[in-house]
Amino acid sequence: MFDPCIVACNAMLDAFGRNGEMGSALFFFNCMIEKDVVSWTSVMNGFLRRKQFVKGFWAFEKMMDFSVKPNEATYVNVLSCCANLEERSGFYLGRQIHGYIFRNEVVMTIFIGTSLIDFYGKKGHLEIAFGVFNQMLDREVCTWNAMISSLACNGREKEALNLFEKMKVAGVYPNEVTFVAVLTACARTKRVELGSELFRSMQSQYSIVPIMEHYECMVDLLGRAGLLTQATEFVNSMPFQPDALVLGALLGACKIHGAFELGNEVGRRLLELQPRHYGLYVALYTINADKES
């Protein structure tokens, strides 16, 4: 046993979690004589980073068993765990957390509110998400992003784009995440002109350099609209090598629109990136089977 400064111990816990060394993190945690809310939250965050959401919620339950009062970071982490858990149980547990926040009159900070919006959005409960959004007195860009993304990913793309316009009117400056959300909305509604305009405005109007996710959204948009030549040219003009998600979006469009030759070419490029991804072999087989039929 050892009893160094708890601040130093918490820093070590955080370092273990960031490096994905959760076995070492738990061993170190169990050796700590004194533990505070930061200690517990660091363990939760470590599990969250490794996508071990059940274990993350378990850490929260254990913390509550020891009557440790959660802080803002705790709520953000546990709600993120709930958002990514299996549909029914995740929603039930997240509702419990929301109820605890309400009963204990926890201040609805920007980050707690945003986490609630993200949680309800991922579970498809948009009216509750909107309720939280409308109750928030202060909203940062992350709050708007969570609501816009929730709408865009749940079949309410027009409302997502309308909310984006309201965000700009409110004087909130969009960021990289905002454009992923609005470009997703454009892709799902095949709004090529608007999506292209928004993509161009990132640099010209907001000085935001597009990253891989933005290119993926644009390829998805052009592909869904059946503009495979434009989508291919767009991929070939990228300032960096496309990743598997970008090429996967193009391959999916090839399959939908019956572009067999292009599909095989894209498939080969994908296999170079992911030679052990057996799903790609199935996809290529399906494309060629469709061609023969």
mmCIF file of C-alpha atoms in Angstrom:
data_model
loop_
_atom_site.group_PDB
_atom_site.id
_atom_site.type_symbol
_atom_site.label_atom_id
_atom_site.label_comp_id
_atom_site.label_asym_id
_atom_site.label_seq_id
_atom_site.Cartn_x
_atom_site.Cartn_y
_atom_site.Cartn_z
ATOM 1 C CA MET A 1 0.000 0.000 0.000
ATOM 2 C CA PHE A 2 1.084 3.570 -0.589
ATOM 3 C CA ASP A 3 -0.413 6.970 0.091
ATOM 4 C CA PRO A 4 1.104 9.620 -2.145
ATOM 5 C CA CYS A 5 -0.707 12.835 -2.976
ATOM 6 C CA ILE A 6 -4.161 12.037 -4.389
ATOM 7 C CA VAL A 7 -3.653 14.585 -7.163
ATOM 8 C CA ALA A 8 -0.598 12.657 -8.356
ATOM 9 C CA CYS A 9 -2.499 9.363 -8.092
ATOM 10 C CA ASN A 10 -5.367 10.733 -10.146
ATOM 11 C CA ALA A 11 -2.899 11.926 -12.774
ATOM 12 C CA MET A 12 -1.498 8.395 -12.970
ATOM 13 C CA LEU A 13 -4.993 6.923 -13.289
ATOM 14 C CA ASP A 14 -5.772 9.312 -16.110
ATOM 15 C CA ALA A 15 -2.512 8.415 -17.869
ATOM 16 C CA PHE A 16 -3.255 4.681 -17.632
ATOM 17 C CA GLY A 17 -6.748 5.271 -19.023
ATOM 18 C CA ARG A 18 -5.538 7.431 -21.907
ATOM 19 C CA ASN A 19 -3.058 4.712 -22.866
ATOM 20 C CA GLY A 20 -5.734 2.023 -22.718
ATOM 21 C CA GLU A 21 -4.017 0.202 -19.848
ATOM 22 C CA MET A 22 -7.145 -0.471 -17.828
ATOM 23 C CA GLY A 23 -5.667 -3.497 -16.052
ATOM 24 C CA SER A 24 -2.904 -1.304 -14.650
ATOM 25 C CA ALA A 25 -5.407 1.459 -13.946
ATOM 26 C CA LEU A 26 -7.639 -0.821 -11.857
ATOM 27 C CA PHE A 27 -4.680 -2.298 -9.977
ATOM 28 C CA PHE A 28 -3.413 1.187 -9.183
ATOM 29 C CA PHE A 29 -6.929 2.348 -8.245
ATOM 30 C CA ASN A 30 -7.427 -0.548 -5.830
ATOM 31 C CA CYS A 31 -4.090 0.230 -4.160
ATOM 32 C CA MET A 32 -5.069 3.835 -3.518
ATOM 33 C CA ILE A 33 -5.899 4.445 0.153
ATOM 34 C CA GLU A 34 -7.801 7.614 -0.608
ATOM 35 C CA LYS A 35 -10.123 7.972 -3.581
ATOM 36 C CA ASP A 36 -12.213 10.975 -4.581
ATOM 37 C CA VAL A 37 -14.706 11.724 -7.355
ATOM 38 C CA VAL A 38 -11.854 12.452 -9.778
ATOM 39 C CA SER A 39 -10.421 8.978 -9.125
ATOM 40 C CA TRP A 40 -13.693 7.241 -9.900
ATOM 41 C CA THR A 41 -14.388 9.426 -12.921
ATOM 42 C CA SER A 42 -10.921 8.686 -14.313
ATOM 43 C CA VAL A 43 -11.696 4.960 -14.184
ATOM 44 C CA MET A 44 -15.044 5.547 -15.893
ATOM 45 C CA ASN A 45 -13.397 7.637 -18.588
ATOM 46 C CA GLY A 46 -10.795 4.936 -19.171
ATOM 47 C CA PHE A 47 -13.492 2.343 -19.820
ATOM 48 C CA LEU A 48 -15.342 4.806 -22.030
ATOM 49 C CA ARG A 49 -12.245 5.384 -24.161
ATOM 50 C CA ARG A 50 -11.982 1.625 -24.722
ATOM 51 C CA LYS A 51 -15.696 1.431 -25.563
ATOM 52 C CA GLN A 52 -16.303 -0.777 -22.520
ATOM 53 C CA PHE A 53 -19.558 0.948 -21.704
ATOM 54 C CA VAL A 54 -20.951 -1.693 -19.339
ATOM 55 C CA LYS A 55 -17.810 -1.498 -17.210
ATOM 56 C CA GLY A 56 -17.978 2.290 -17.311
ATOM 57 C CA PHE A 57 -21.479 2.230 -15.867
ATOM 58 C CA TRP A 58 -20.381 -0.382 -13.332
ATOM 59 C CA ALA A 59 -17.717 2.055 -12.086
ATOM 60 C CA PHE A 60 -20.412 4.707 -11.673
ATOM 61 C CA GLU A 61 -22.606 2.325 -9.664
ATOM 62 C CA LYS A 62 -19.688 1.402 -7.413
ATOM 63 C CA MET A 63 -18.914 5.063 -6.882
ATOM 64 C CA MET A 64 -22.500 5.701 -5.810
ATOM 65 C CA ASP A 65 -22.333 2.708 -3.450
ATOM 66 C CA PHE A 66 -19.484 4.509 -1.677
ATOM 67 C CA SER A 67 -21.602 7.685 -1.466
ATOM 68 C CA VAL A 68 -19.184 9.703 -3.586
ATOM 69 C CA LYS A 69 -20.964 12.750 -5.001
ATOM 70 C CA PRO A 70 -20.702 12.962 -8.814
ATOM 71 C CA ASN A 71 -19.298 16.050 -10.504
ATOM 72 C CA GLU A 72 -19.890 17.462 -13.973
ATOM 73 C CA ALA A 73 -17.335 15.170 -15.613
ATOM 74 C CA THR A 74 -18.934 12.135 -13.935
ATOM 75 C CA TYR A 75 -22.340 12.922 -15.425
ATOM 76 C CA VAL A 76 -20.847 13.526 -18.866
ATOM 77 C CA ASN A 77 -19.027 10.174 -18.787
ATOM 78 C CA VAL A 78 -21.883 8.072 -17.443
ATOM 79 C CA LEU A 79 -24.382 9.573 -19.905
ATOM 80 C CA SER A 80 -21.989 8.788 -22.739
ATOM 81 C CA CYS A 81 -21.810 5.187 -21.494
ATOM 82 C CA CYS A 82 -25.606 4.971 -21.431
ATOM 83 C CA ALA A 83 -25.876 6.497 -24.908
ATOM 84 C CA ASN A 84 -23.721 3.697 -26.292
ATOM 85 C CA LEU A 85 -25.260 0.801 -24.375
ATOM 86 C CA GLU A 86 -27.814 -1.593 -25.850
ATOM 87 C CA GLU A 87 -30.995 0.271 -26.788
ATOM 88 C CA ARG A 88 -33.445 -0.651 -24.036
ATOM 89 C CA SER A 89 -31.105 -0.963 -21.063
ATOM 90 C CA GLY A 90 -29.105 2.097 -22.109
ATOM 91 C CA PHE A 91 -32.207 4.262 -22.296
ATOM 92 C CA TYR A 92 -33.509 3.009 -18.948
ATOM 93 C CA LEU A 93 -30.192 3.678 -17.192
ATOM 94 C CA GLY A 94 -29.784 7.080 -18.804
ATOM 95 C CA ARG A 95 -33.278 8.067 -17.703
ATOM 96 C CA GLN A 96 -32.292 7.112 -14.169
ATOM 97 C CA ILE A 97 -29.259 9.398 -14.370
ATOM 98 C CA HIS A 98 -31.416 12.244 -15.690
ATOM 99 C CA GLY A 99 -33.856 11.672 -12.845
ATOM 100 C CA TYR A 100 -31.021 11.776 -10.319
ATOM 101 C CA ILE A 101 -29.804 15.061 -11.798
ATOM 102 C CA PHE A 102 -33.307 16.528 -11.545
ATOM 103 C CA ARG A 103 -34.036 15.262 -8.012
ATOM 104 C CA ASN A 104 -30.725 16.515 -6.650
ATOM 105 C CA GLU A 105 -31.122 19.904 -8.325
ATOM 106 C CA VAL A 106 -27.807 19.558 -10.119
ATOM 107 C CA VAL A 107 -26.967 22.714 -12.058
ATOM 108 C CA MET A 108 -27.648 22.098 -15.750
ATOM 109 C CA THR A 109 -24.258 23.106 -17.093
ATOM 110 C CA ILE A 110 -23.541 23.348 -20.806
ATOM 111 C CA PHE A 111 -21.717 20.013 -20.786
ATOM 112 C CA ILE A 112 -24.325 18.114 -18.761
ATOM 113 C CA GLY A 113 -27.121 19.490 -20.939
ATOM 114 C CA THR A 114 -25.234 18.657 -24.110
ATOM 115 C CA SER A 115 -24.601 15.110 -22.870
ATOM 116 C CA LEU A 116 -28.310 14.658 -22.182
ATOM 117 C CA ILE A 117 -29.179 15.887 -25.685
ATOM 118 C CA ASP A 118 -26.633 13.501 -27.188
ATOM 119 C CA PHE A 119 -27.966 10.622 -25.071
ATOM 120 C CA TYR A 120 -31.612 11.142 -26.018
ATOM 121 C CA GLY A 121 -30.690 11.775 -29.640
ATOM 122 C CA LYS A 122 -28.766 8.511 -29.926
ATOM 123 C CA LYS A 123 -31.727 6.688 -28.403
ATOM 124 C CA GLY A 124 -34.122 8.330 -30.874
ATOM 125 C CA HIS A 125 -36.093 10.315 -28.284
ATOM 126 C CA LEU A 126 -35.891 13.656 -30.053
ATOM 127 C CA GLU A 127 -38.743 15.391 -28.256
ATOM 128 C CA ILE A 128 -37.037 14.871 -24.896
ATOM 129 C CA ALA A 129 -33.749 16.023 -26.437
ATOM 130 C CA PHE A 130 -35.478 19.159 -27.710
ATOM 131 C CA GLY A 131 -36.977 19.690 -24.265
ATOM 132 C CA VAL A 132 -33.520 19.704 -22.695
ATOM 133 C CA PHE A 133 -32.204 21.956 -25.475
ATOM 134 C CA ASN A 134 -34.991 24.500 -25.011
ATOM 135 C CA GLN A 135 -34.583 24.546 -21.220
ATOM 136 C CA MET A 136 -30.902 25.411 -21.404
ATOM 137 C CA LEU A 137 -30.241 29.073 -20.715
ATOM 138 C CA ASP A 138 -26.700 28.940 -22.101
ATOM 139 C CA ARG A 139 -25.779 27.051 -25.261
ATOM 140 C CA GLU A 140 -22.352 26.638 -26.772
ATOM 141 C CA VAL A 141 -21.540 25.279 -30.221
ATOM 142 C CA CYS A 142 -21.310 21.742 -28.758
ATOM 143 C CA THR A 143 -24.939 22.034 -27.610
ATOM 144 C CA TRP A 144 -26.164 23.078 -31.043
ATOM 145 C CA ASN A 145 -24.047 20.346 -32.641
ATOM 146 C CA ALA A 146 -25.604 17.658 -30.445
ATOM 147 C CA MET A 147 -29.137 18.741 -31.357
ATOM 148 C CA ILE A 148 -28.406 19.192 -35.075
ATOM 149 C CA SER A 149 -26.682 15.799 -35.236
ATOM 150 C CA SER A 150 -29.543 14.117 -33.370
ATOM 151 C CA LEU A 151 -32.024 15.448 -35.917
ATOM 152 C CA ALA A 152 -29.827 14.612 -38.910
ATOM 153 C CA CYS A 153 -29.344 11.007 -37.780
ATOM 154 C CA ASN A 154 -33.006 10.366 -36.982
ATOM 155 C CA GLY A 155 -34.718 11.186 -40.258
ATOM 156 C CA ARG A 156 -35.396 14.854 -39.519
ATOM 157 C CA GLU A 157 -32.796 16.321 -41.834
ATOM 158 C CA LYS A 158 -34.817 19.404 -42.808
ATOM 159 C CA GLU A 159 -35.166 20.385 -39.149
ATOM 160 C CA ALA A 160 -31.427 19.842 -38.680
ATOM 161 C CA LEU A 161 -30.643 22.273 -41.490
ATOM 162 C CA ASN A 162 -33.189 24.776 -40.168
ATOM 163 C CA LEU A 163 -31.610 24.589 -36.718
ATOM 164 C CA PHE A 164 -28.213 25.224 -38.304
ATOM 165 C CA GLU A 165 -29.589 28.470 -39.734
ATOM 166 C CA LYS A 166 -30.979 29.426 -36.311
ATOM 167 C CA MET A 167 -27.592 28.709 -34.794
ATOM 168 C CA LYS A 168 -25.945 31.168 -37.158
ATOM 169 C CA VAL A 169 -28.601 33.789 -36.445
ATOM 170 C CA ALA A 170 -27.880 33.313 -32.724
ATOM 171 C CA GLY A 171 -24.281 34.288 -33.432
ATOM 172 C CA VAL A 172 -22.805 30.859 -32.707
ATOM 173 C CA TYR A 173 -19.791 30.069 -34.890
ATOM 174 C CA PRO A 174 -19.900 26.561 -36.437
ATOM 175 C CA ASN A 175 -16.953 24.190 -36.085
ATOM 176 C CA GLU A 176 -15.778 20.944 -37.702
ATOM 177 C CA VAL A 177 -18.400 18.859 -35.892
ATOM 178 C CA THR A 178 -21.193 21.183 -37.037
ATOM 179 C CA PHE A 179 -20.315 20.608 -40.665
ATOM 180 C CA VAL A 180 -20.211 16.830 -40.251
ATOM 181 C CA ALA A 181 -23.794 17.052 -38.956
ATOM 182 C CA VAL A 182 -25.156 19.368 -41.671
ATOM 183 C CA LEU A 183 -23.356 17.520 -44.473
ATOM 184 C CA THR A 184 -24.847 14.281 -43.130
ATOM 185 C CA ALA A 185 -28.286 15.905 -43.351
ATOM 186 C CA CYS A 186 -27.582 16.952 -46.935
ATOM 187 C CA ALA A 187 -26.366 13.465 -47.867
ATOM 188 C CA ARG A 188 -29.443 11.747 -46.488
ATOM 189 C CA THR A 189 -31.737 14.083 -48.438
ATOM 190 C CA LYS A 190 -29.537 14.128 -51.586
ATOM 191 C CA ARG A 191 -29.243 17.926 -51.488
ATOM 192 C CA VAL A 192 -26.149 18.110 -53.664
ATOM 193 C CA GLU A 193 -26.178 21.848 -54.367
ATOM 194 C CA LEU A 194 -26.622 22.836 -50.727
ATOM 195 C CA GLY A 195 -24.090 20.279 -49.517
ATOM 196 C CA SER A 196 -21.498 21.445 -52.039
ATOM 197 C CA GLU A 197 -22.112 25.057 -51.051
ATOM 198 C CA LEU A 198 -21.689 24.242 -47.357
ATOM 199 C CA PHE A 199 -18.511 22.277 -48.038
ATOM 200 C CA ARG A 200 -16.989 25.210 -49.938
ATOM 201 C CA SER A 201 -18.051 27.661 -47.232
ATOM 202 C CA MET A 202 -16.048 25.803 -44.604
ATOM 203 C CA GLN A 203 -12.797 27.341 -45.796
ATOM 204 C CA SER A 204 -14.015 30.440 -47.603
ATOM 205 C CA GLN A 205 -16.339 31.678 -44.863
ATOM 206 C CA TYR A 206 -15.231 29.965 -41.650
ATOM 207 C CA SER A 207 -11.542 29.138 -42.263
ATOM 208 C CA ILE A 208 -12.165 25.488 -41.370
ATOM 209 C CA VAL A 209 -9.954 23.013 -43.215
ATOM 210 C CA PRO A 210 -12.041 19.938 -44.133
ATOM 211 C CA ILE A 211 -10.964 16.676 -42.512
ATOM 212 C CA MET A 212 -11.604 13.066 -43.526
ATOM 213 C CA GLU A 213 -15.129 12.984 -42.071
ATOM 214 C CA HIS A 214 -16.214 15.918 -44.239
ATOM 215 C CA TYR A 215 -14.899 14.230 -47.375
ATOM 216 C CA GLU A 216 -16.716 11.053 -46.395
ATOM 217 C CA CYS A 217 -19.975 12.997 -46.092
ATOM 218 C CA MET A 218 -19.474 14.564 -49.520
ATOM 219 C CA VAL A 219 -18.715 11.224 -51.184
ATOM 220 C CA ASP A 220 -21.807 9.788 -49.495
ATOM 221 C CA LEU A 221 -23.860 12.749 -50.760
ATOM 222 C CA LEU A 222 -22.668 12.458 -54.360
ATOM 223 C CA GLY A 223 -22.980 8.674 -54.261
ATOM 224 C CA ARG A 224 -26.536 8.666 -52.925
ATOM 225 C CA ALA A 225 -27.487 11.130 -55.669
ATOM 226 C CA GLY A 226 -26.078 8.756 -58.288
ATOM 227 C CA LEU A 227 -23.305 11.151 -59.307
ATOM 228 C CA LEU A 228 -20.629 8.475 -59.319
ATOM 229 C CA THR A 229 -18.314 10.222 -61.774
ATOM 230 C CA GLN A 230 -18.311 13.334 -59.616
ATOM 231 C CA ALA A 231 -17.857 11.232 -56.490
ATOM 232 C CA THR A 232 -14.848 9.459 -58.022
ATOM 233 C CA GLU A 233 -13.294 12.738 -59.159
ATOM 234 C CA PHE A 234 -13.900 14.155 -55.695
ATOM 235 C CA VAL A 235 -12.087 11.211 -54.075
ATOM 236 C CA ASN A 236 -9.176 11.487 -56.503
ATOM 237 C CA SER A 237 -8.825 15.221 -55.804
ATOM 238 C CA MET A 238 -8.598 14.834 -52.030
ATOM 239 C CA PRO A 239 -5.480 16.439 -50.495
ATOM 240 C CA PHE A 240 -4.727 13.192 -48.636
ATOM 241 C CA GLN A 241 -5.276 9.501 -49.229
ATOM 242 C CA PRO A 242 -8.904 8.449 -48.652
ATOM 243 C CA ASP A 243 -9.497 6.104 -45.749
ATOM 244 C CA ALA A 244 -11.698 3.018 -45.644
ATOM 245 C CA LEU A 245 -14.825 4.992 -44.713
ATOM 246 C CA VAL A 246 -14.522 7.290 -47.737
ATOM 247 C CA LEU A 247 -13.925 4.390 -50.115
ATOM 248 C CA GLY A 248 -16.646 2.397 -48.368
ATOM 249 C CA ALA A 249 -19.163 5.166 -49.064
ATOM 250 C CA LEU A 250 -18.198 5.094 -52.738
ATOM 251 C CA LEU A 251 -18.387 1.291 -52.860
ATOM 252 C CA GLY A 252 -21.851 1.382 -51.313
ATOM 253 C CA ALA A 253 -22.989 3.845 -53.974
ATOM 254 C CA CYS A 254 -21.570 1.617 -56.708
ATOM 255 C CA LYS A 255 -23.585 -1.311 -55.406
ATOM 256 C CA ILE A 256 -26.806 0.720 -55.190
ATOM 257 C CA HIS A 257 -26.472 2.181 -58.678
ATOM 258 C CA GLY A 258 -25.075 -0.892 -60.420
ATOM 259 C CA ALA A 259 -21.647 0.540 -61.245
ATOM 260 C CA PHE A 260 -19.940 -2.847 -61.378
ATOM 261 C CA GLU A 261 -16.582 -1.909 -62.919
ATOM 262 C CA LEU A 262 -16.082 1.082 -60.651
ATOM 263 C CA GLY A 263 -17.223 -1.007 -57.696
ATOM 264 C CA ASN A 264 -14.541 -3.613 -58.382
ATOM 265 C CA GLU A 265 -11.883 -0.918 -58.711
ATOM 266 C CA VAL A 266 -12.915 0.719 -55.427
ATOM 267 C CA GLY A 267 -13.148 -2.687 -53.783
ATOM 268 C CA ARG A 268 -9.564 -3.503 -54.731
ATOM 269 C CA ARG A 269 -8.406 -0.205 -53.224
ATOM 270 C CA LEU A 270 -10.288 -1.039 -50.053
ATOM 271 C CA LEU A 271 -8.725 -4.482 -49.842
ATOM 272 C CA GLU A 272 -5.289 -2.885 -50.000
ATOM 273 C CA LEU A 273 -6.244 -0.909 -46.886
ATOM 274 C CA GLN A 274 -8.068 -3.739 -45.107
ATOM 275 C CA PRO A 275 -6.893 -7.105 -46.522
ATOM 276 C CA ARG A 276 -8.407 -9.036 -43.590
ATOM 277 C CA HIS A 277 -11.819 -7.382 -43.746
ATOM 278 C CA TYR A 278 -13.799 -10.386 -44.953
ATOM 279 C CA GLY A 279 -16.959 -8.335 -45.351
ATOM 280 C CA LEU A 280 -15.318 -6.622 -48.330
ATOM 281 C CA TYR A 281 -14.935 -9.943 -50.126
ATOM 282 C CA VAL A 282 -18.639 -10.568 -49.593
ATOM 283 C CA ALA A 283 -19.486 -7.087 -50.894
ATOM 284 C CA LEU A 284 -17.383 -7.599 -54.029
ATOM 285 C CA TYR A 285 -18.927 -11.032 -54.588
ATOM 286 C CA THR A 286 -22.396 -9.488 -54.291
ATOM 287 C CA ILE A 287 -21.560 -6.739 -56.773
ATOM 288 C CA ASN A 288 -20.308 -9.260 -59.334
ATOM 289 C CA ALA A 289 -23.246 -11.587 -58.688
ATOM 290 C CA ASP A 290 -25.613 -8.690 -59.376
ATOM 291 C CA LYS A 291 -23.719 -7.980 -62.607
ATOM 292 C CA GLU A 292 -24.135 -11.555 -63.820
ATOM 293 C CA SER A 293 -27.842 -11.559 -63.012
#
